[in-house]
Amino acid sequence: MLDNCEHLVDACAELAGSLLRAGPELRVLATSRQTLGITGEHVLTVPPLPVPDEAVELLRDRATAVRPEFRITDANWTAVTRLCDDLDGLPPAVELVASRLRTLTGGSRTARPHRRTLRALIDWSYEPCDPAEWLLWNRLSVFTGGFGLDAAEEVCADEGAPPHEVLDLLDRLVAQSVILPTEAEGLPRFLATLRHPVLERHRAAQAQTAEPDHLYRRRH
């Protein structure tokens, strides 16, 4: 079993390939935000969990593993459910945040660890993305209920991400599990993950760049 391969995806792919060639009956179970891209790979996508029910239960389970006294109460229920909602119920995101969680209560100490943890999660998620992928992910976060390829090209394309490159960039973001493929009425659609913290990061970055966020929101 190879866990959390996305930050060493090339090395994990090479290792898995070498092991499989040496042991034909071997089976490798790999968890990764990004596929390994090796022959014989079968991908099982882990869908988002319902919020609050299953997502909150997962957060409770993982948080108590690192802090046994942690409890979900009436006092912190709103903060917990908002956190799971910000994470779109994505199991890897919920697990990562829960493992770093120290407290969800206590005045100003409530919001700050919450926001710090989300920022750390977004920084971690951005690491494998190249600048063009990062740019498109930011722009796709204006979509609240999923989108199709035509809409992505219409809203997000410009000289930095020409229309003919959007499909390739979108495919790479899907491969990294930051954009989820879905379907509606038999047509392929996509869902941008971690919209709220991504938008926060993007708007903070705008203060230092000329990225015209209002343009993409107006197009949308």
PDB file of C-alpha atoms in Angstrom:
ATOM      1  CA  MET A   1       0.000   0.000   0.000  1.00  0.00           C
ATOM      2  CA  LEU A   2       1.277   3.426  -1.006  1.00  0.00           C
ATOM      3  CA  ASP A   3      -0.462   6.308   0.770  1.00  0.00           C
ATOM      4  CA  ASN A   4      -0.617   9.988  -0.276  1.00  0.00           C
ATOM      5  CA  CYS A   5       1.387   9.608  -3.480  1.00  0.00           C
ATOM      6  CA  GLU A   6       0.565  12.982  -5.053  1.00  0.00           C
ATOM      7  CA  HIS A   7       3.653  14.825  -3.848  1.00  0.00           C
ATOM      8  CA  LEU A   8       6.008  12.050  -4.988  1.00  0.00           C
ATOM      9  CA  VAL A   9       3.896  10.836  -7.881  1.00  0.00           C
ATOM     10  CA  ASP A  10       6.786  10.178 -10.295  1.00  0.00           C
ATOM     11  CA  ALA A  11       8.791   8.239  -7.707  1.00  0.00           C
ATOM     12  CA  CYS A  12       5.699   6.271  -6.606  1.00  0.00           C
ATOM     13  CA  ALA A  13       4.852   5.439 -10.222  1.00  0.00           C
ATOM     14  CA  GLU A  14       8.408   4.241 -10.841  1.00  0.00           C
ATOM     15  CA  LEU A  15       8.411   2.166  -7.644  1.00  0.00           C
ATOM     16  CA  ALA A  16       5.001   0.615  -8.366  1.00  0.00           C
ATOM     17  CA  GLY A  17       6.005  -0.164 -11.953  1.00  0.00           C
ATOM     18  CA  SER A  18       9.239  -1.826 -10.835  1.00  0.00           C
ATOM     19  CA  LEU A  19       7.472  -3.913  -8.197  1.00  0.00           C
ATOM     20  CA  LEU A  20       4.751  -5.029 -10.610  1.00  0.00           C
ATOM     21  CA  ARG A  21       7.276  -6.075 -13.220  1.00  0.00           C
ATOM     22  CA  ALA A  22       9.185  -8.073 -10.610  1.00  0.00           C
ATOM     23  CA  GLY A  23       6.078  -9.674  -9.099  1.00  0.00           C
ATOM     24  CA  PRO A  24       3.357 -10.298 -11.697  1.00  0.00           C
ATOM     25  CA  GLU A  25       0.849 -11.445  -9.053  1.00  0.00           C
ATOM     26  CA  LEU A  26       1.429  -8.376  -6.883  1.00  0.00           C
ATOM     27  CA  ARG A  27      -1.401  -5.871  -6.370  1.00  0.00           C
ATOM     28  CA  VAL A  28      -0.677  -2.290  -5.324  1.00  0.00           C
ATOM     29  CA  LEU A  29      -3.262  -0.154  -3.532  1.00  0.00           C
ATOM     30  CA  ALA A  30      -2.303   3.506  -3.862  1.00  0.00           C
ATOM     31  CA  THR A  31      -4.089   6.550  -2.474  1.00  0.00           C
ATOM     32  CA  SER A  32      -3.313   9.730  -4.331  1.00  0.00           C
ATOM     33  CA  ARG A  33      -4.886  12.974  -5.420  1.00  0.00           C
ATOM     34  CA  GLN A  34      -3.200  12.388  -8.766  1.00  0.00           C
ATOM     35  CA  THR A  35      -3.244   9.161 -10.769  1.00  0.00           C
ATOM     36  CA  LEU A  36       0.081   7.341 -11.166  1.00  0.00           C
ATOM     37  CA  GLY A  37      -0.423   6.880 -14.899  1.00  0.00           C
ATOM     38  CA  ILE A  38       1.059   3.374 -15.139  1.00  0.00           C
ATOM     39  CA  THR A  39      -0.090   0.390 -17.201  1.00  0.00           C
ATOM     40  CA  GLY A  40      -2.899  -1.578 -15.604  1.00  0.00           C
ATOM     41  CA  GLU A  41      -3.939   1.195 -13.225  1.00  0.00           C
ATOM     42  CA  HIS A  42      -7.604   1.156 -12.184  1.00  0.00           C
ATOM     43  CA  VAL A  43      -8.927   4.390 -10.660  1.00  0.00           C
ATOM     44  CA  LEU A  44     -11.614   4.431  -7.973  1.00  0.00           C
ATOM     45  CA  THR A  45     -12.772   7.976  -7.319  1.00  0.00           C
ATOM     46  CA  VAL A  46     -13.790   8.753  -3.746  1.00  0.00           C
ATOM     47  CA  PRO A  47     -16.806  11.096  -4.012  1.00  0.00           C
ATOM     48  CA  PRO A  48     -17.587  13.933  -1.576  1.00  0.00           C
ATOM     49  CA  LEU A  49     -19.384  12.964   1.616  1.00  0.00           C
ATOM     50  CA  PRO A  50     -22.796  14.436   2.471  1.00  0.00           C
ATOM     51  CA  VAL A  51     -22.536  17.527   4.684  1.00  0.00           C
ATOM     52  CA  PRO A  52     -23.123  17.549   7.561  1.00  0.00           C
ATOM     53  CA  ASP A  53     -23.849  13.858   8.235  1.00  0.00           C
ATOM     54  CA  GLU A  54     -20.988  11.688   6.956  1.00  0.00           C
ATOM     55  CA  ALA A  55     -18.471  14.517   6.606  1.00  0.00           C
ATOM     56  CA  VAL A  56     -18.918  15.572  10.237  1.00  0.00           C
ATOM     57  CA  GLU A  57     -18.702  11.946  11.366  1.00  0.00           C
ATOM     58  CA  LEU A  58     -15.399  11.524   9.515  1.00  0.00           C
ATOM     59  CA  LEU A  59     -14.023  14.728  11.026  1.00  0.00           C
ATOM     60  CA  ARG A  60     -15.094  13.582  14.503  1.00  0.00           C
ATOM     61  CA  ASP A  61     -13.430  10.197  14.017  1.00  0.00           C
ATOM     62  CA  ARG A  62     -10.132  11.615  12.732  1.00  0.00           C
ATOM     63  CA  ALA A  63     -10.006  14.541  15.177  1.00  0.00           C
ATOM     64  CA  THR A  64     -10.467  12.277  18.223  1.00  0.00           C
ATOM     65  CA  ALA A  65      -7.594  10.145  16.969  1.00  0.00           C
ATOM     66  CA  VAL A  66      -5.218  13.077  17.495  1.00  0.00           C
ATOM     67  CA  ARG A  67      -7.129  14.664  20.364  1.00  0.00           C
ATOM     68  CA  PRO A  68      -9.173  12.079  22.324  1.00  0.00           C
ATOM     69  CA  GLU A  69     -11.021  14.713  24.361  1.00  0.00           C
ATOM     70  CA  PHE A  70     -12.397  16.414  21.241  1.00  0.00           C
ATOM     71  CA  ARG A  71     -16.206  16.507  21.180  1.00  0.00           C
ATOM     72  CA  ILE A  72     -18.748  17.980  18.787  1.00  0.00           C
ATOM     73  CA  THR A  73     -21.204  19.997  20.853  1.00  0.00           C
ATOM     74  CA  ASP A  74     -23.924  22.584  20.362  1.00  0.00           C
ATOM     75  CA  ALA A  75     -21.259  25.226  20.950  1.00  0.00           C
ATOM     76  CA  ASN A  76     -18.997  24.158  18.080  1.00  0.00           C
ATOM     77  CA  TRP A  77     -21.543  22.502  15.740  1.00  0.00           C
ATOM     78  CA  THR A  78     -21.829  25.566  13.484  1.00  0.00           C
ATOM     79  CA  ALA A  79     -18.040  25.863  13.158  1.00  0.00           C
ATOM     80  CA  VAL A  80     -17.669  22.141  12.435  1.00  0.00           C
ATOM     81  CA  THR A  81     -20.381  22.033   9.773  1.00  0.00           C
ATOM     82  CA  ARG A  82     -19.090  25.218   8.138  1.00  0.00           C
ATOM     83  CA  LEU A  83     -15.612  23.723   8.019  1.00  0.00           C
ATOM     84  CA  CYS A  84     -16.894  20.536   6.359  1.00  0.00           C
ATOM     85  CA  ASP A  85     -18.927  22.635   3.932  1.00  0.00           C
ATOM     86  CA  ASP A  86     -15.870  24.749   3.047  1.00  0.00           C
ATOM     87  CA  LEU A  87     -14.066  21.475   2.302  1.00  0.00           C
ATOM     88  CA  ASP A  88     -16.960  20.314   0.063  1.00  0.00           C
ATOM     89  CA  GLY A  89     -17.138  17.103   2.110  1.00  0.00           C
ATOM     90  CA  LEU A  90     -14.012  15.786   0.369  1.00  0.00           C
ATOM     91  CA  PRO A  91     -12.665  12.889   2.479  1.00  0.00           C
ATOM     92  CA  PRO A  92      -8.932  13.626   1.947  1.00  0.00           C
ATOM     93  CA  ALA A  93      -9.469  17.300   2.806  1.00  0.00           C
ATOM     94  CA  VAL A  94     -11.538  16.482   5.905  1.00  0.00           C
ATOM     95  CA  GLU A  95      -8.924  13.968   7.072  1.00  0.00           C
ATOM     96  CA  LEU A  96      -6.053  16.402   6.533  1.00  0.00           C
ATOM     97  CA  VAL A  97      -7.776  19.227   8.405  1.00  0.00           C
ATOM     98  CA  ALA A  98      -8.878  16.935  11.252  1.00  0.00           C
ATOM     99  CA  SER A  99      -5.335  15.676  11.715  1.00  0.00           C
ATOM    100  CA  ARG A 100      -4.147  19.274  12.226  1.00  0.00           C
ATOM    101  CA  LEU A 101      -7.102  20.481  14.236  1.00  0.00           C
ATOM    102  CA  ARG A 102      -6.420  21.583  17.793  1.00  0.00           C
ATOM    103  CA  THR A 103      -9.576  23.435  18.789  1.00  0.00           C
ATOM    104  CA  LEU A 104     -12.841  24.734  17.332  1.00  0.00           C
ATOM    105  CA  THR A 105     -13.946  26.751  20.338  1.00  0.00           C
ATOM    106  CA  GLY A 106     -12.780  29.691  22.368  1.00  0.00           C
ATOM    107  CA  GLY A 107     -13.368  33.161  20.948  1.00  0.00           C
ATOM    108  CA  SER A 108     -10.730  34.411  18.537  1.00  0.00           C
ATOM    109  CA  ARG A 109      -8.928  31.078  18.877  1.00  0.00           C
ATOM    110  CA  THR A 110     -11.902  29.488  17.114  1.00  0.00           C
ATOM    111  CA  ALA A 111     -11.618  31.195  13.762  1.00  0.00           C
ATOM    112  CA  ARG A 112      -7.875  31.546  13.524  1.00  0.00           C
ATOM    113  CA  PRO A 113      -6.912  27.846  13.689  1.00  0.00           C
ATOM    114  CA  HIS A 114      -9.808  27.138  11.303  1.00  0.00           C
ATOM    115  CA  ARG A 115      -8.547  29.649   8.755  1.00  0.00           C
ATOM    116  CA  ARG A 116      -4.879  28.723   9.261  1.00  0.00           C
ATOM    117  CA  THR A 117      -5.711  25.067   8.696  1.00  0.00           C
ATOM    118  CA  LEU A 118      -7.665  25.856   5.530  1.00  0.00           C
ATOM    119  CA  ARG A 119      -4.845  28.032   4.216  1.00  0.00           C
ATOM    120  CA  ALA A 120      -2.368  25.233   4.897  1.00  0.00           C
ATOM    121  CA  LEU A 121      -4.667  22.811   3.060  1.00  0.00           C
ATOM    122  CA  ILE A 122      -4.916  25.098   0.028  1.00  0.00           C
ATOM    123  CA  ASP A 123      -1.136  25.644   0.003  1.00  0.00           C
ATOM    124  CA  TRP A 124      -0.710  21.844   0.115  1.00  0.00           C
ATOM    125  CA  SER A 125      -3.227  21.405  -2.711  1.00  0.00           C
ATOM    126  CA  TYR A 126      -1.583  24.047  -4.884  1.00  0.00           C
ATOM    127  CA  GLU A 127       1.908  22.547  -4.643  1.00  0.00           C
ATOM    128  CA  PRO A 128       1.528  20.003  -7.488  1.00  0.00           C
ATOM    129  CA  CYS A 129      -0.145  22.586  -9.772  1.00  0.00           C
ATOM    130  CA  ASP A 130       1.849  24.522 -12.330  1.00  0.00           C
ATOM    131  CA  PRO A 131       1.034  28.255 -12.768  1.00  0.00           C
ATOM    132  CA  ALA A 132      -1.420  27.683 -15.642  1.00  0.00           C
ATOM    133  CA  GLU A 133      -3.324  25.016 -13.675  1.00  0.00           C
ATOM    134  CA  TRP A 134      -3.332  27.249 -10.591  1.00  0.00           C
ATOM    135  CA  LEU A 135      -4.728  30.129 -12.663  1.00  0.00           C
ATOM    136  CA  LEU A 136      -7.557  28.087 -14.165  1.00  0.00           C
ATOM    137  CA  TRP A 137      -8.501  26.544 -10.796  1.00  0.00           C
ATOM    138  CA  ASN A 138      -8.788  30.046  -9.340  1.00  0.00           C
ATOM    139  CA  ARG A 139     -11.052  31.169 -12.157  1.00  0.00           C
ATOM    140  CA  LEU A 140     -13.212  28.043 -12.073  1.00  0.00           C
ATOM    141  CA  SER A 141     -14.030  28.749  -8.432  1.00  0.00           C
ATOM    142  CA  VAL A 142     -16.610  31.340  -9.595  1.00  0.00           C
ATOM    143  CA  PHE A 143     -18.896  28.421 -10.556  1.00  0.00           C
ATOM    144  CA  THR A 144     -21.146  27.470  -7.655  1.00  0.00           C
ATOM    145  CA  GLY A 145     -23.064  24.475  -9.015  1.00  0.00           C
ATOM    146  CA  GLY A 146     -20.782  22.793 -11.511  1.00  0.00           C
ATOM    147  CA  PHE A 147     -20.013  23.726 -15.096  1.00  0.00           C
ATOM    148  CA  GLY A 148     -19.536  22.324 -18.569  1.00  0.00           C
ATOM    149  CA  LEU A 149     -16.537  22.662 -20.852  1.00  0.00           C
ATOM    150  CA  ASP A 150     -18.207  25.340 -22.979  1.00  0.00           C
ATOM    151  CA  ALA A 151     -18.889  27.458 -19.895  1.00  0.00           C
ATOM    152  CA  ALA A 152     -15.326  27.018 -18.647  1.00  0.00           C
ATOM    153  CA  GLU A 153     -13.945  28.178 -22.008  1.00  0.00           C
ATOM    154  CA  GLU A 154     -16.351  31.113 -22.174  1.00  0.00           C
ATOM    155  CA  VAL A 155     -15.748  32.360 -18.638  1.00  0.00           C
ATOM    156  CA  CYS A 156     -12.105  31.521 -17.922  1.00  0.00           C
ATOM    157  CA  ALA A 157     -10.181  31.766 -21.201  1.00  0.00           C
ATOM    158  CA  ASP A 158      -7.918  34.691 -22.110  1.00  0.00           C
ATOM    159  CA  GLU A 159      -4.362  35.166 -23.319  1.00  0.00           C
ATOM    160  CA  GLY A 160      -3.061  33.473 -20.167  1.00  0.00           C
ATOM    161  CA  ALA A 161      -5.301  30.449 -20.730  1.00  0.00           C
ATOM    162  CA  PRO A 162      -6.400  30.375 -24.404  1.00  0.00           C
ATOM    163  CA  PRO A 163      -9.673  28.538 -25.191  1.00  0.00           C
ATOM    164  CA  HIS A 164      -7.854  25.704 -26.976  1.00  0.00           C
ATOM    165  CA  GLU A 165      -5.796  25.029 -23.819  1.00  0.00           C
ATOM    166  CA  VAL A 166      -8.686  24.983 -21.330  1.00  0.00           C
ATOM    167  CA  LEU A 167      -9.603  21.355 -22.042  1.00  0.00           C
ATOM    168  CA  ASP A 168      -6.024  20.162 -21.469  1.00  0.00           C
ATOM    169  CA  LEU A 169      -5.678  22.214 -18.272  1.00  0.00           C
ATOM    170  CA  LEU A 170      -9.057  21.001 -17.060  1.00  0.00           C
ATOM    171  CA  ASP A 171      -8.050  17.401 -17.714  1.00  0.00           C
ATOM    172  CA  ARG A 172      -4.877  17.894 -15.678  1.00  0.00           C
ATOM    173  CA  LEU A 173      -6.865  19.393 -12.776  1.00  0.00           C
ATOM    174  CA  VAL A 174      -9.260  16.438 -12.901  1.00  0.00           C
ATOM    175  CA  ALA A 175      -6.251  14.101 -12.770  1.00  0.00           C
ATOM    176  CA  GLN A 176      -5.142  15.903  -9.590  1.00  0.00           C
ATOM    177  CA  SER A 177      -8.652  15.606  -8.078  1.00  0.00           C
ATOM    178  CA  VAL A 178      -9.097  19.327  -7.502  1.00  0.00           C
ATOM    179  CA  ILE A 179     -11.793  19.356 -10.200  1.00  0.00           C
ATOM    180  CA  LEU A 180     -14.326  16.529  -9.977  1.00  0.00           C
ATOM    181  CA  PRO A 181     -15.996  15.065 -13.086  1.00  0.00           C
ATOM    182  CA  THR A 182     -19.764  14.662 -12.812  1.00  0.00           C
ATOM    183  CA  GLU A 183     -22.703  14.197 -15.156  1.00  0.00           C
ATOM    184  CA  ALA A 184     -26.036  15.953 -15.645  1.00  0.00           C
ATOM    185  CA  GLU A 185     -28.710  14.843 -18.109  1.00  0.00           C
ATOM    186  CA  GLY A 186     -26.185  12.590 -19.804  1.00  0.00           C
ATOM    187  CA  LEU A 187     -23.692  15.407 -20.379  1.00  0.00           C
ATOM    188  CA  PRO A 188     -20.264  15.673 -18.735  1.00  0.00           C
ATOM    189  CA  ARG A 189     -19.912  18.387 -16.142  1.00  0.00           C
ATOM    190  CA  PHE A 190     -17.303  19.380 -13.593  1.00  0.00           C
ATOM    191  CA  LEU A 191     -17.247  20.620 -10.014  1.00  0.00           C
ATOM    192  CA  ALA A 192     -14.537  22.877  -8.595  1.00  0.00           C
ATOM    193  CA  THR A 193     -13.500  21.768  -5.106  1.00  0.00           C
ATOM    194  CA  LEU A 194     -12.575  23.917  -2.105  1.00  0.00           C
ATOM    195  CA  ARG A 195     -14.258  26.931  -3.710  1.00  0.00           C
ATOM    196  CA  HIS A 196     -14.472  29.164  -0.635  1.00  0.00           C
ATOM    197  CA  PRO A 197     -10.842  28.926   0.558  1.00  0.00           C
ATOM    198  CA  VAL A 198      -9.596  29.081  -3.050  1.00  0.00           C
ATOM    199  CA  LEU A 199     -11.535  32.308  -3.615  1.00  0.00           C
ATOM    200  CA  GLU A 200     -10.101  33.749  -0.399  1.00  0.00           C
ATOM    201  CA  ARG A 201      -6.575  32.951  -1.498  1.00  0.00           C
ATOM    202  CA  HIS A 202      -7.199  34.300  -4.989  1.00  0.00           C
ATOM    203  CA  ARG A 203      -8.623  37.592  -3.735  1.00  0.00           C
ATOM    204  CA  ALA A 204      -5.719  38.021  -1.333  1.00  0.00           C
ATOM    205  CA  ALA A 205      -3.290  37.464  -4.217  1.00  0.00           C
ATOM    206  CA  GLN A 206      -5.102  40.092  -6.288  1.00  0.00           C
ATOM    207  CA  ALA A 207      -3.786  42.807  -4.016  1.00  0.00           C
ATOM    208  CA  GLN A 208      -0.330  42.068  -5.448  1.00  0.00           C
ATOM    209  CA  THR A 209      -1.256  41.228  -9.052  1.00  0.00           C
ATOM    210  CA  ALA A 210      -3.270  42.624 -11.917  1.00  0.00           C
ATOM    211  CA  GLU A 211      -5.522  39.558 -12.205  1.00  0.00           C
ATOM    212  CA  PRO A 212      -8.977  41.044 -12.967  1.00  0.00           C
ATOM    213  CA  ASP A 213     -11.186  38.804 -10.831  1.00  0.00           C
ATOM    214  CA  HIS A 214     -14.225  40.970 -11.536  1.00  0.00           C
ATOM    215  CA  LEU A 215     -13.928  40.116 -15.242  1.00  0.00           C
ATOM    216  CA  TYR A 216     -14.478  36.400 -14.652  1.00  0.00           C
ATOM    217  CA  ARG A 217     -17.271  36.993 -12.163  1.00  0.00           C
ATOM    218  CA  ARG A 218     -18.985  39.289 -14.690  1.00  0.00           C
ATOM    219  CA  ARG A 219     -18.612  36.695 -17.450  1.00  0.00           C
ATOM    220  CA  HIS A 220     -20.070  34.072 -15.140  1.00  0.00           C
TER     221      HIS A 220
END
